[in-house]
CSV table of C-alpha atoms in Angstrom, one decimal:
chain,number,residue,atom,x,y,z
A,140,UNK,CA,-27.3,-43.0,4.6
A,141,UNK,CA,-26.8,-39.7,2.3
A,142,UNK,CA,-23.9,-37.5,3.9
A,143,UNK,CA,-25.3,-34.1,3.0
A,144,UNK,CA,-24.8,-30.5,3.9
A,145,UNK,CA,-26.7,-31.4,6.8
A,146,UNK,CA,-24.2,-34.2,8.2
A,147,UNK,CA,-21.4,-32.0,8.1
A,148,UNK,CA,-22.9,-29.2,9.4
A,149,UNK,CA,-23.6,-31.1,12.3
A,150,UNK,CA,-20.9,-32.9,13.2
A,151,UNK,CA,-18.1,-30.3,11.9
A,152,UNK,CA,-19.1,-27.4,13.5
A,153,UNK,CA,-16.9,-24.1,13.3
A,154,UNK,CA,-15.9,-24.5,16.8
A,155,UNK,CA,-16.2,-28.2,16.6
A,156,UNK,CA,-12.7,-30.7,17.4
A,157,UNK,CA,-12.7,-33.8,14.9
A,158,UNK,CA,-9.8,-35.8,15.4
A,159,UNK,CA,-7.9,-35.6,11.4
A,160,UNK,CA,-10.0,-32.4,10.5
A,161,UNK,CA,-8.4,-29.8,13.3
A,162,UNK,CA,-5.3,-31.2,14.1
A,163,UNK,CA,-4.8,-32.6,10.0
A,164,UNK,CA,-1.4,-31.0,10.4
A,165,UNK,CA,0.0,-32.8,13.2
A,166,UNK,CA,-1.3,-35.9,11.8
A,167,UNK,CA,0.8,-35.4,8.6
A,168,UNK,CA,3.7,-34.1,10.2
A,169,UNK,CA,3.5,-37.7,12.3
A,170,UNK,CA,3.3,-40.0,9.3
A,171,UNK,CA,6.0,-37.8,7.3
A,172,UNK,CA,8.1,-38.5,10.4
A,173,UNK,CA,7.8,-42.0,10.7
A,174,UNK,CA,8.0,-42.8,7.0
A,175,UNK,CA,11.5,-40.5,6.6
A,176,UNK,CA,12.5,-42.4,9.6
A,177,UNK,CA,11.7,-46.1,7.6
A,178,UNK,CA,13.3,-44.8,4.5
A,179,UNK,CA,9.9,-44.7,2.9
A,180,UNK,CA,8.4,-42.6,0.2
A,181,UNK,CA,5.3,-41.7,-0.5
A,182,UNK,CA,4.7,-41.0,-3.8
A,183,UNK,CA,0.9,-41.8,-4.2
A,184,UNK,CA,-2.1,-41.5,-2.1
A,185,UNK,CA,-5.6,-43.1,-1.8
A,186,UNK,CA,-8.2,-41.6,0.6
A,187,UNK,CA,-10.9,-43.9,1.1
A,188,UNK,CA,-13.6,-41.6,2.8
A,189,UNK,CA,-12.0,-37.9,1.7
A,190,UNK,CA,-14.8,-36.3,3.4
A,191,UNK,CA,-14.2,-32.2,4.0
A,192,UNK,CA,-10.7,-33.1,2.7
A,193,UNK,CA,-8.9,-31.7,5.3
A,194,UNK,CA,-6.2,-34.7,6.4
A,195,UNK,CA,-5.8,-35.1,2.6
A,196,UNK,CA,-4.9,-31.9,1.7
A,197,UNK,CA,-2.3,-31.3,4.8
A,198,UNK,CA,-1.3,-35.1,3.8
A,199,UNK,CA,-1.0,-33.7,0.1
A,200,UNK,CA,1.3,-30.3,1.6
A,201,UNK,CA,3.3,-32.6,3.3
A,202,UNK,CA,4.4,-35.4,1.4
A,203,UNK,CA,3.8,-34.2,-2.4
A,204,UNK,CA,3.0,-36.9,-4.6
A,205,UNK,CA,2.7,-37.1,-7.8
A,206,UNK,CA,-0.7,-39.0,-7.7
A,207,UNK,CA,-3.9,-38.5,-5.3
A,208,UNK,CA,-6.7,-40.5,-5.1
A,209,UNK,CA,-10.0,-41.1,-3.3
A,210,UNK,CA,-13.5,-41.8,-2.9
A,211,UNK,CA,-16.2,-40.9,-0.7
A,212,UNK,CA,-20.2,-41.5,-0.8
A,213,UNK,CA,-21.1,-38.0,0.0
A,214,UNK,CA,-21.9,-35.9,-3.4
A,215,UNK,CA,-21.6,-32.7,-1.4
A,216,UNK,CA,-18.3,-33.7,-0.2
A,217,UNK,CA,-17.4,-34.4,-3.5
A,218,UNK,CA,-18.8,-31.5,-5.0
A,219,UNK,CA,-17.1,-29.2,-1.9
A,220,UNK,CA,-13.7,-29.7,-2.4
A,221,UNK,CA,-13.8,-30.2,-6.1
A,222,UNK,CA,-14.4,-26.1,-6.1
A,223,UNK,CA,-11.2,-26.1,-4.0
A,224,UNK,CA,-8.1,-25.1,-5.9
A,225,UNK,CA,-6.3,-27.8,-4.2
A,226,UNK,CA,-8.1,-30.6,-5.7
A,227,UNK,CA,-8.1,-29.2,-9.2
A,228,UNK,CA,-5.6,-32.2,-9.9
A,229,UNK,CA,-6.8,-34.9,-7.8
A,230,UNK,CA,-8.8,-38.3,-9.2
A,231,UNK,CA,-11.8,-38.3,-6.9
A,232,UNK,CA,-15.3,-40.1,-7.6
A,233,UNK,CA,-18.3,-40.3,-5.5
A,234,UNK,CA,-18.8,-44.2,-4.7
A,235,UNK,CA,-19.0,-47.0,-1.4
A,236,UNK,CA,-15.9,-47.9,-0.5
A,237,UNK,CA,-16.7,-51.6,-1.5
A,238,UNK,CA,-16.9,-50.4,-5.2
A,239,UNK,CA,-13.5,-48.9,-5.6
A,240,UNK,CA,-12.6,-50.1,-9.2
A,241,UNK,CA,-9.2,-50.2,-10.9
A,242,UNK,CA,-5.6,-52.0,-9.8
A,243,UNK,CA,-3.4,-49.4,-9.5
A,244,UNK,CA,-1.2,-49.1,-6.0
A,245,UNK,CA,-1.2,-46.6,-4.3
A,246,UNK,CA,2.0,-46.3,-1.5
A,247,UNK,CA,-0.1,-44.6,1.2
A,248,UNK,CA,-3.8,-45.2,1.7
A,249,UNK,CA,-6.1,-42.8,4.5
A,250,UNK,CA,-9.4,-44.3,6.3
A,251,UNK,CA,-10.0,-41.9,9.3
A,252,UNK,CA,-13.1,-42.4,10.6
A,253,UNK,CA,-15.0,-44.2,7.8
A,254,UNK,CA,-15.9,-47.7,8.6
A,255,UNK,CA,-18.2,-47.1,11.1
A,256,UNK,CA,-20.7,-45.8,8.9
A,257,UNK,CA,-20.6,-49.1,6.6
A,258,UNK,CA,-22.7,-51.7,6.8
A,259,UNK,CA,-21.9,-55.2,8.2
A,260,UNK,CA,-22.2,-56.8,4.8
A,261,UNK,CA,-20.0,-54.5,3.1
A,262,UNK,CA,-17.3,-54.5,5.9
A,263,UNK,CA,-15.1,-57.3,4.3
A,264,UNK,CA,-15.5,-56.3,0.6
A,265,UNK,CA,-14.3,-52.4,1.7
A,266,UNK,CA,-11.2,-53.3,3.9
A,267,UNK,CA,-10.3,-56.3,1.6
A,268,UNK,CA,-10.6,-53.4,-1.6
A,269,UNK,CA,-8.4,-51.2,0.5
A,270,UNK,CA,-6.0,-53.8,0.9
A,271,UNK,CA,-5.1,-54.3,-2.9
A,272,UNK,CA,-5.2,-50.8,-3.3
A,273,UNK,CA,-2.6,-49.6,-1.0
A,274,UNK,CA,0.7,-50.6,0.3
A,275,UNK,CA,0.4,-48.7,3.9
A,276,UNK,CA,-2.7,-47.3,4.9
A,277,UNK,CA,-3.5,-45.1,8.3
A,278,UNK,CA,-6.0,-46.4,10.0
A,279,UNK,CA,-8.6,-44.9,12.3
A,280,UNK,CA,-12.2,-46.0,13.3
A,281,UNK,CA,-14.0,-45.4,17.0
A,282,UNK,CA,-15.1,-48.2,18.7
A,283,UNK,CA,-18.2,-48.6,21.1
A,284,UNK,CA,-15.2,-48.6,23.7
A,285,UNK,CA,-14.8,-45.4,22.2
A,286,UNK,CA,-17.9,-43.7,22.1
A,287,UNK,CA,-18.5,-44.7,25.5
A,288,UNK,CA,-15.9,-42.7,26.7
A,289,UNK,CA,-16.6,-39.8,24.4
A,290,UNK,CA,-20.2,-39.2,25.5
A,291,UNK,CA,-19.1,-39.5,29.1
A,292,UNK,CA,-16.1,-37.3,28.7
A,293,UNK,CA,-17.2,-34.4,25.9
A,294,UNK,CA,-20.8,-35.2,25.8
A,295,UNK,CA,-20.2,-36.1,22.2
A,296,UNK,CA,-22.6,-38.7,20.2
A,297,UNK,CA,-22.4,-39.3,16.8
A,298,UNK,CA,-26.1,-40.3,15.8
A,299,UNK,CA,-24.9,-41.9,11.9
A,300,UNK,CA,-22.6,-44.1,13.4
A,301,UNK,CA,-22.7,-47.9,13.8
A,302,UNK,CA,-21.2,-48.5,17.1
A,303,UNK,CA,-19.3,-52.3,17.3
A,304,UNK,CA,-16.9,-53.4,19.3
A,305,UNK,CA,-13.2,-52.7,18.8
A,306,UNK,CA,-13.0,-57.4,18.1
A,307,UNK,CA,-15.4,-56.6,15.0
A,308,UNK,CA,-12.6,-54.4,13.7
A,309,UNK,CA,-9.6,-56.2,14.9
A,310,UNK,CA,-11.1,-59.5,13.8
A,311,UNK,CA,-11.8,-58.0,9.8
A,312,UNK,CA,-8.6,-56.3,9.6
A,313,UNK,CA,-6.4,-58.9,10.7
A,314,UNK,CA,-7.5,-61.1,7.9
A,315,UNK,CA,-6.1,-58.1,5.1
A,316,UNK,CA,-3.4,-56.1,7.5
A,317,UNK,CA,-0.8,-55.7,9.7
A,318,UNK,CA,-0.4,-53.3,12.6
A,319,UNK,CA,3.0,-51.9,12.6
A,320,UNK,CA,2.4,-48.5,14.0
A,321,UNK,CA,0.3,-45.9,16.2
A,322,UNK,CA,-2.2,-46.0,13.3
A,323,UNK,CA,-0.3,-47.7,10.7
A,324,UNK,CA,-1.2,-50.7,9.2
A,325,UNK,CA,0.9,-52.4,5.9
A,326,UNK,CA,-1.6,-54.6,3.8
A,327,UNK,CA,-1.1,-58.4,4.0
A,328,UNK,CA,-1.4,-58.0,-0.2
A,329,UNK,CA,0.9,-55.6,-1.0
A,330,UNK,CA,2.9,-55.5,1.9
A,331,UNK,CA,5.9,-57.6,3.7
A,332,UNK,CA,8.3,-58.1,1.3
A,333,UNK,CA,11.4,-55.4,1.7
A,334,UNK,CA,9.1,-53.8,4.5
A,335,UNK,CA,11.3,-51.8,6.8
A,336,UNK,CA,8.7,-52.5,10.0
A,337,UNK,CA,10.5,-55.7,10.4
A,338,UNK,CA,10.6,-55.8,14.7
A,339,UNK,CA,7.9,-58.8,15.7
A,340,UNK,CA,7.3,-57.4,18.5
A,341,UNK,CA,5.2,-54.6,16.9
A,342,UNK,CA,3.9,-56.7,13.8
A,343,UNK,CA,0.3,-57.8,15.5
């Protein structure tokens, strides 16, 4: 599908209340809170799905590194936020998730709200590539369990979006991730060794 003006027009309205778009700041001010709180720093970042660039650039504010990253299909979004003073420094391309290139790690990686416009066949290849990119990455994708709830409660329907269960998620993840936090999950490639999230009891 081709994430034009119209796409975003649509589903960010002016008045509109995406979760990582409106409240980007208190989503920041959560992960720089937890990560001061592991003794973590975040020197690098990788968005995976940048999209209006919101959460990046409060995530950017917050944290300062030294090297931002990401990737998104949408030319417009691309071309939107490159015109942004804010991105003037910032590596961004316009490709699939699945098609991320390069080896470089990246301490924080940021996929609010992408995979559930990627195909089945390219699920694996995307969250494996996300998992040898990134150390950490915060996570976020509705589920039909979701959606369910949000047409029922705010009348909301998203008509681009592949609605699966919240098993088609937890089953691909699992094989590249670990959950240690609301939202937090350290790759199974990059991750483990010296990790501060060492409790089992919230390693699933």
């Amino acid at each position: 599908m081709d994430f034009t003006r119209e796409y975003f027009q649509k589903m960010y309205p002016k008045d509109g209340y995406i979760d990582g778009d409106f409240n980007a700041r208190e989503h920041a001010a959560y992960l720089k809170g937890l990560f001061e709180l592991m003794e973590l720093e975040v020197k690098s970042v990788f968005d995976f799905g940048f999209g209006k660039g919101e959460l990046l650039h409060q995530i950017s504010r917050t944290f300062q590194p030294t090297r931002i990253e990401g990737v998104d299909v949408s030319q417009f979004a691309y071309d939107s936020l490159k015109k942004r003073a804010i991105a003037r420094d910032w590596r961004l391309q316009v490709c699939n998730v699945h098609e991320v290139t390069g080896r470089r790690l990246s301490d924080l990686g940021l996929s609010n709200s992408v995979l559930q416009y990627i195909e089945d066949r390219h699920i694996e290849a995307s969250v494996k590539r996300m998992a040898e990119r990134v150390k950490f990455l915060y996570f976020h994708v509705p589920t039909s369990e979701d959606y369910k709830v949000l047409r029922k409660v705010l009348d909301f329907k998203d008509p681009y979006a592949i609605e699966r269960p919240k098993t088609f998620y937890q089953d691909h993840m699992s094989k590249y991730f670990t959950i240690v936090a609301w939202g937090v999950l350290e790759s199974k490639i990059n991750g483990r060794k010296g990790t501060p999230f060492t409790d089992s009891f919230y390693r699933i």
